[in-house]
């Protein structure tokens, strides 16, 4: 042997040269922060999107919008005695506060102490704040940035906190857009009315969202979650990019800047369902919202845009069963999510209506399978459709839950180099806290 072998373990943190004080690595103070979280958006999803956007099997694939801004990766594991795979509450808390914690916790560290979030700190420092998502706006990821609860299931209390909790006498959140009327307009309390009385505008559909002129705004466009992007009617339910645009328009009025969180909430939900059609639908929606954020930051020198995920979901894999041929054309040929197709088939009991939703030639066997499920629950039909689509597109899945691999970080703007390399999810919040000071 000519060379002595260097052990990987030799490179401990304190033997690595410190870059922290190098001139090009100094932290600059930022005015505006836009953080986008694709819930469940692991590497197989963003790579899948590149295949999906490419319309033939030949030739070089064009980079996705995300690809242009890739800077690093983060590890997502939670601090949980029973589980080393995170849920969205613990990962959301790490991204929001800088503290890894146990699964299910919102805004609490692993000792169950409330810890401030970057949204709260931004408000404390005089910035405006916003929460935008496609789930109900009191769902885990969004709630981790604005509340402190031992359980993510406290939906009513979380919604109450959005109105009741103040920082320096002001409402914590200035713009909230997403789903959730059933949590805000309740028998015991009508938060929509209360928000109105305390100076917020209210929008219940896309048209009202466009027409509204209030600087503070609550917009709820569905009883719980929004329909998936593919299933939305443009006049009733806005896209994630329209909501992001509406939020930025208002938040940027503040001379002291803003913090905005945008969540592609249902990439994860599609992953839990092993539904590749839903996953690509929600990824496209999220990609357009990222585009809006980048457009805002493009000609400014005071803004940072970060897009990342809280974990990956479903063990989605690009190809299965040694096929060597993933076929996104199959996914592109389907115009509604399996849940919506299944509901339509159960309502009408007309099997032929499938052809209105998907332009895919099915085998006799597939028709029979779907027919049989029409005598069962809607969920059975949805599952049958998902299985068929996974088969024809050759999409693989390993679990209905979350997975533990590292997830990508995309960044643009001031201090973007701070997010390069491999870091912990909690480091993202720590860096953002530093940038506000
Ligand atoms: Mg979420
Ligand atoms: Zn999940």
PDB file of C-alpha atoms in Angstrom, residues 158-346:
ATOM      1  CA  UNK A 158     -55.209  25.547  17.062  1.00  0.00           C
ATOM      2  CA  UNK A 159     -57.767  27.509  15.023  1.00  0.00           C
ATOM      3  CA  UNK A 160     -58.661  29.536  18.152  1.00  0.00           C
ATOM      4  CA  UNK A 161     -54.989  30.344  18.743  1.00  0.00           C
ATOM      5  CA  UNK A 162     -54.662  31.841  15.253  1.00  0.00           C
ATOM      6  CA  UNK A 163     -57.152  34.527  16.329  1.00  0.00           C
ATOM      7  CA  UNK A 164     -56.549  34.808  20.071  1.00  0.00           C
ATOM      8  CA  UNK A 165     -52.773  34.789  20.487  1.00  0.00           C
ATOM      9  CA  UNK A 166     -51.050  38.147  20.140  1.00  0.00           C
ATOM     10  CA  UNK A 167     -47.465  39.291  19.813  1.00  0.00           C
ATOM     11  CA  UNK A 168     -46.785  42.895  20.866  1.00  0.00           C
ATOM     12  CA  UNK A 169     -50.556  43.307  20.951  1.00  0.00           C
ATOM     13  CA  UNK A 170     -50.942  42.293  17.297  1.00  0.00           C
ATOM     14  CA  UNK A 171     -52.463  39.243  15.654  1.00  0.00           C
ATOM     15  CA  UNK A 172     -49.788  36.636  15.077  1.00  0.00           C
ATOM     16  CA  UNK A 173     -50.669  35.917  11.454  1.00  0.00           C
ATOM     17  CA  UNK A 174     -51.706  38.558   8.916  1.00  0.00           C
ATOM     18  CA  UNK A 175     -52.619  36.364   5.946  1.00  0.00           C
ATOM     19  CA  UNK A 176     -54.039  32.812   6.146  1.00  0.00           C
ATOM     20  CA  UNK A 177     -55.092  31.014   2.978  1.00  0.00           C
ATOM     21  CA  UNK A 178     -56.105  27.384   2.503  1.00  0.00           C
ATOM     22  CA  UNK A 179     -58.858  25.016   3.620  1.00  0.00           C
ATOM     23  CA  UNK A 180     -60.758  24.587   6.890  1.00  0.00           C
ATOM     24  CA  UNK A 181     -64.146  26.369   7.167  1.00  0.00           C
ATOM     25  CA  UNK A 182     -65.432  23.493   9.314  1.00  0.00           C
ATOM     26  CA  UNK A 183     -62.851  24.373  11.992  1.00  0.00           C
ATOM     27  CA  UNK A 184     -63.313  28.153  11.812  1.00  0.00           C
ATOM     28  CA  UNK A 185     -67.081  28.382  11.456  1.00  0.00           C
ATOM     29  CA  UNK A 186     -68.332  26.152  14.306  1.00  0.00           C
ATOM     30  CA  UNK A 187     -71.368  25.906  16.582  1.00  0.00           C
ATOM     31  CA  UNK A 188     -69.378  26.895  19.656  1.00  0.00           C
ATOM     32  CA  UNK A 189     -67.459  29.704  17.973  1.00  0.00           C
ATOM     33  CA  UNK A 190     -67.493  31.540  14.650  1.00  0.00           C
ATOM     34  CA  UNK A 191     -63.881  32.515  14.061  1.00  0.00           C
ATOM     35  CA  UNK A 192     -64.643  33.773  10.546  1.00  0.00           C
ATOM     36  CA  UNK A 193     -66.949  36.454  12.012  1.00  0.00           C
ATOM     37  CA  UNK A 194     -64.473  37.230  14.772  1.00  0.00           C
ATOM     38  CA  UNK A 195     -61.646  37.663  12.262  1.00  0.00           C
ATOM     39  CA  UNK A 196     -63.888  39.980  10.216  1.00  0.00           C
ATOM     40  CA  UNK A 197     -64.704  42.082  13.288  1.00  0.00           C
ATOM     41  CA  UNK A 198     -61.032  42.447  14.121  1.00  0.00           C
ATOM     42  CA  UNK A 199     -60.197  43.952  10.739  1.00  0.00           C
ATOM     43  CA  UNK A 200     -59.526  40.969   8.460  1.00  0.00           C
ATOM     44  CA  UNK A 201     -60.999  40.534   5.002  1.00  0.00           C
ATOM     45  CA  UNK A 202     -62.543  37.153   4.229  1.00  0.00           C
ATOM     46  CA  UNK A 203     -62.535  35.238   0.937  1.00  0.00           C
ATOM     47  CA  UNK A 204     -64.446  31.992   0.340  1.00  0.00           C
ATOM     48  CA  UNK A 205     -63.565  31.444  -3.339  1.00  0.00           C
ATOM     49  CA  UNK A 206     -61.072  32.455  -6.060  1.00  0.00           C
ATOM     50  CA  UNK A 207     -63.171  35.384  -7.245  1.00  0.00           C
ATOM     51  CA  UNK A 208     -63.464  36.866  -3.751  1.00  0.00           C
ATOM     52  CA  UNK A 209     -59.731  36.332  -3.268  1.00  0.00           C
ATOM     53  CA  UNK A 210     -58.985  38.359  -6.407  1.00  0.00           C
ATOM     54  CA  UNK A 211     -61.475  41.091  -5.491  1.00  0.00           C
ATOM     55  CA  UNK A 212     -60.355  41.537  -1.865  1.00  0.00           C
ATOM     56  CA  UNK A 213     -58.405  44.700  -1.010  1.00  0.00           C
ATOM     57  CA  UNK A 214     -57.711  44.143   2.706  1.00  0.00           C
ATOM     58  CA  UNK A 215     -54.165  44.017   3.970  1.00  0.00           C
ATOM     59  CA  UNK A 216     -55.059  41.331   6.522  1.00  0.00           C
ATOM     60  CA  UNK A 217     -56.895  38.384   5.070  1.00  0.00           C
ATOM     61  CA  UNK A 218     -58.432  35.025   5.952  1.00  0.00           C
ATOM     62  CA  UNK A 219     -59.296  32.872   2.936  1.00  0.00           C
ATOM     63  CA  UNK A 220     -60.879  29.437   3.437  1.00  0.00           C
ATOM     64  CA  UNK A 221     -61.794  27.622   0.256  1.00  0.00           C
ATOM     65  CA  UNK A 222     -63.045  24.213   1.474  1.00  0.00           C
ATOM     66  CA  UNK A 223     -64.545  22.631   4.614  1.00  0.00           C
ATOM     67  CA  UNK A 224     -61.329  20.686   5.323  1.00  0.00           C
ATOM     68  CA  UNK A 225     -58.583  20.264   2.685  1.00  0.00           C
ATOM     69  CA  UNK A 226     -58.736  21.820  -0.795  1.00  0.00           C
ATOM     70  CA  UNK A 227     -59.492  19.470  -3.688  1.00  0.00           C
ATOM     71  CA  UNK A 228     -56.259  18.347  -5.324  1.00  0.00           C
ATOM     72  CA  UNK A 229     -54.991  20.686  -8.046  1.00  0.00           C
ATOM     73  CA  UNK A 230     -56.170  18.346 -10.810  1.00  0.00           C
ATOM     74  CA  UNK A 231     -59.714  18.297  -9.377  1.00  0.00           C
ATOM     75  CA  UNK A 232     -60.108  22.035  -8.657  1.00  0.00           C
ATOM     76  CA  UNK A 233     -62.526  24.401 -10.400  1.00  0.00           C
ATOM     77  CA  UNK A 234     -60.527  27.568 -11.021  1.00  0.00           C
ATOM     78  CA  UNK A 235     -63.386  29.916 -10.112  1.00  0.00           C
ATOM     79  CA  UNK A 236     -64.050  28.348  -6.741  1.00  0.00           C
ATOM     80  CA  UNK A 237     -60.718  27.072  -5.430  1.00  0.00           C
ATOM     81  CA  UNK A 238     -57.494  29.006  -6.097  1.00  0.00           C
ATOM     82  CA  UNK A 239     -54.216  27.331  -6.978  1.00  0.00           C
ATOM     83  CA  UNK A 240     -51.310  27.371  -4.528  1.00  0.00           C
ATOM     84  CA  UNK A 241     -49.557  29.892  -6.774  1.00  0.00           C
ATOM     85  CA  UNK A 242     -52.588  32.229  -6.758  1.00  0.00           C
ATOM     86  CA  UNK A 243     -52.718  32.042  -2.960  1.00  0.00           C
ATOM     87  CA  UNK A 244     -48.965  32.663  -2.753  1.00  0.00           C
ATOM     88  CA  UNK A 245     -49.297  35.693  -5.027  1.00  0.00           C
ATOM     89  CA  UNK A 246     -52.203  37.063  -2.963  1.00  0.00           C
ATOM     90  CA  UNK A 247     -50.207  36.624   0.251  1.00  0.00           C
ATOM     91  CA  UNK A 248     -47.025  38.270  -1.068  1.00  0.00           C
ATOM     92  CA  UNK A 249     -49.045  41.207  -2.452  1.00  0.00           C
ATOM     93  CA  UNK A 250     -50.287  41.971   1.058  1.00  0.00           C
ATOM     94  CA  UNK A 251     -47.237  41.085   3.135  1.00  0.00           C
ATOM     95  CA  UNK A 252     -44.836  43.177   1.049  1.00  0.00           C
ATOM     96  CA  UNK A 253     -46.675  46.351   2.115  1.00  0.00           C
ATOM     97  CA  UNK A 254     -44.768  46.165   5.398  1.00  0.00           C
ATOM     98  CA  UNK A 255     -41.577  48.301   5.298  1.00  0.00           C
ATOM     99  CA  UNK A 256     -39.984  45.909   7.798  1.00  0.00           C
ATOM    100  CA  UNK A 257     -40.524  42.885   5.578  1.00  0.00           C
ATOM    101  CA  UNK A 258     -42.305  39.568   6.063  1.00  0.00           C
ATOM    102  CA  UNK A 259     -42.163  35.850   6.734  1.00  0.00           C
ATOM    103  CA  UNK A 260     -44.342  33.634   4.547  1.00  0.00           C
ATOM    104  CA  UNK A 261     -44.778  29.870   4.817  1.00  0.00           C
ATOM    105  CA  UNK A 262     -46.249  28.090   1.792  1.00  0.00           C
ATOM    106  CA  UNK A 263     -47.068  24.403   2.120  1.00  0.00           C
ATOM    107  CA  UNK A 264     -47.772  21.908  -0.657  1.00  0.00           C
ATOM    108  CA  UNK A 265     -49.698  19.951   1.966  1.00  0.00           C
ATOM    109  CA  UNK A 266     -51.111  17.101  -0.061  1.00  0.00           C
ATOM    110  CA  UNK A 267     -48.027  15.783  -1.851  1.00  0.00           C
ATOM    111  CA  UNK A 268     -47.756  13.759   1.364  1.00  0.00           C
ATOM    112  CA  UNK A 269     -51.412  12.728   1.349  1.00  0.00           C
ATOM    113  CA  UNK A 270     -51.083  11.373  -2.179  1.00  0.00           C
ATOM    114  CA  UNK A 271     -47.951   9.535  -0.979  1.00  0.00           C
ATOM    115  CA  UNK A 272     -49.886   7.946   1.901  1.00  0.00           C
ATOM    116  CA  UNK A 273     -52.453   6.780  -0.675  1.00  0.00           C
ATOM    117  CA  UNK A 274     -49.655   5.559  -3.004  1.00  0.00           C
ATOM    118  CA  UNK A 275     -51.427   7.698  -5.605  1.00  0.00           C
ATOM    119  CA  UNK A 276     -48.951   8.885  -8.250  1.00  0.00           C
ATOM    120  CA  UNK A 277     -51.608  10.929 -10.093  1.00  0.00           C
ATOM    121  CA  UNK A 278     -52.355  12.927  -6.934  1.00  0.00           C
ATOM    122  CA  UNK A 279     -48.648  13.253  -6.156  1.00  0.00           C
ATOM    123  CA  UNK A 280     -47.804  14.764  -9.565  1.00  0.00           C
ATOM    124  CA  UNK A 281     -50.885  17.016  -9.384  1.00  0.00           C
ATOM    125  CA  UNK A 282     -49.761  18.467  -6.050  1.00  0.00           C
ATOM    126  CA  UNK A 283     -46.103  18.705  -7.108  1.00  0.00           C
ATOM    127  CA  UNK A 284     -47.050  20.762 -10.176  1.00  0.00           C
ATOM    128  CA  UNK A 285     -49.119  23.052  -7.933  1.00  0.00           C
ATOM    129  CA  UNK A 286     -46.172  23.404  -5.545  1.00  0.00           C
ATOM    130  CA  UNK A 287     -43.720  24.022  -8.401  1.00  0.00           C
ATOM    131  CA  UNK A 288     -45.871  26.964  -9.623  1.00  0.00           C
ATOM    132  CA  UNK A 289     -45.973  28.434  -6.122  1.00  0.00           C
ATOM    133  CA  UNK A 290     -42.167  28.184  -5.978  1.00  0.00           C
ATOM    134  CA  UNK A 291     -42.094  30.015  -9.325  1.00  0.00           C
ATOM    135  CA  UNK A 292     -44.164  32.870  -7.859  1.00  0.00           C
ATOM    136  CA  UNK A 293     -41.795  33.134  -4.884  1.00  0.00           C
ATOM    137  CA  UNK A 294     -38.721  33.140  -7.136  1.00  0.00           C
ATOM    138  CA  UNK A 295     -40.282  35.800  -9.400  1.00  0.00           C
ATOM    139  CA  UNK A 296     -40.794  38.027  -6.363  1.00  0.00           C
ATOM    140  CA  UNK A 297     -37.192  37.568  -5.196  1.00  0.00           C
ATOM    141  CA  UNK A 298     -35.555  37.751  -8.623  1.00  0.00           C
ATOM    142  CA  UNK A 299     -34.842  41.478  -8.808  1.00  0.00           C
ATOM    143  CA  UNK A 300     -34.375  42.066  -5.079  1.00  0.00           C
ATOM    144  CA  UNK A 301     -31.335  41.830  -2.821  1.00  0.00           C
ATOM    145  CA  UNK A 302     -33.171  41.532   0.514  1.00  0.00           C
ATOM    146  CA  UNK A 303     -35.101  38.272   0.196  1.00  0.00           C
ATOM    147  CA  UNK A 304     -34.409  34.579   0.705  1.00  0.00           C
ATOM    148  CA  UNK A 305     -36.592  31.844  -0.809  1.00  0.00           C
ATOM    149  CA  UNK A 306     -36.172  28.286   0.429  1.00  0.00           C
ATOM    150  CA  UNK A 307     -38.082  25.226  -0.727  1.00  0.00           C
ATOM    151  CA  UNK A 308     -37.668  21.909   1.044  1.00  0.00           C
ATOM    152  CA  UNK A 309     -39.641  18.951   2.418  1.00  0.00           C
ATOM    153  CA  UNK A 310     -40.403  17.744   5.943  1.00  0.00           C
ATOM    154  CA  UNK A 311     -39.774  14.064   5.023  1.00  0.00           C
ATOM    155  CA  UNK A 312     -40.539  11.695   2.173  1.00  0.00           C
ATOM    156  CA  UNK A 313     -43.671   9.557   1.979  1.00  0.00           C
ATOM    157  CA  UNK A 314     -44.678   6.173   0.614  1.00  0.00           C
ATOM    158  CA  UNK A 315     -41.233   5.038  -0.524  1.00  0.00           C
ATOM    159  CA  UNK A 316     -42.214   6.177  -4.002  1.00  0.00           C
ATOM    160  CA  UNK A 317     -39.963   4.648  -6.615  1.00  0.00           C
ATOM    161  CA  UNK A 318     -39.440   5.495 -10.249  1.00  0.00           C
ATOM    162  CA  UNK A 319     -40.116   2.041 -11.751  1.00  0.00           C
ATOM    163  CA  UNK A 320     -40.891  -1.327 -10.207  1.00  0.00           C
ATOM    164  CA  UNK A 321     -40.618  -5.077 -10.912  1.00  0.00           C
ATOM    165  CA  UNK A 322     -37.460  -4.873 -13.074  1.00  0.00           C
ATOM    166  CA  UNK A 323     -39.354  -3.113 -15.861  1.00  0.00           C
ATOM    167  CA  UNK A 324     -36.666  -0.498 -16.616  1.00  0.00           C
ATOM    168  CA  UNK A 325     -39.459   1.667 -17.993  1.00  0.00           C
ATOM    169  CA  UNK A 326     -41.317   4.196 -15.868  1.00  0.00           C
ATOM    170  CA  UNK A 327     -44.141   5.651 -17.924  1.00  0.00           C
ATOM    171  CA  UNK A 328     -45.271   9.147 -16.862  1.00  0.00           C
ATOM    172  CA  UNK A 329     -47.338   9.420 -20.083  1.00  0.00           C
ATOM    173  CA  UNK A 330     -49.817   7.123 -18.337  1.00  0.00           C
ATOM    174  CA  UNK A 331     -50.018   9.579 -15.425  1.00  0.00           C
ATOM    175  CA  UNK A 332     -50.393  12.554 -17.761  1.00  0.00           C
ATOM    176  CA  UNK A 333     -53.299  10.841 -19.530  1.00  0.00           C
ATOM    177  CA  UNK A 334     -55.379  10.842 -16.323  1.00  0.00           C
ATOM    178  CA  UNK A 335     -57.411  14.003 -15.745  1.00  0.00           C
ATOM    179  CA  UNK A 336     -58.873  13.438 -12.256  1.00  0.00           C
ATOM    180  CA  UNK A 337     -57.465  11.846  -9.124  1.00  0.00           C
ATOM    181  CA  UNK A 338     -58.531   8.246  -8.375  1.00  0.00           C
ATOM    182  CA  UNK A 339     -60.608   9.498  -5.413  1.00  0.00           C
ATOM    183  CA  UNK A 340     -62.690  11.723  -7.680  1.00  0.00           C
ATOM    184  CA  UNK A 341     -63.030   9.058 -10.406  1.00  0.00           C
ATOM    185  CA  UNK A 342     -64.153   6.524  -7.783  1.00  0.00           C
ATOM    186  CA  UNK A 343     -66.727   8.929  -6.311  1.00  0.00           C
ATOM    187  CA  UNK A 344     -68.114   9.628  -9.786  1.00  0.00           C
ATOM    188  CA  UNK A 345     -68.409   5.899 -10.599  1.00  0.00           C
ATOM    189  CA  UNK A 346     -70.223   5.199  -7.334  1.00  0.00           C
TER     190      UNK A 346
END
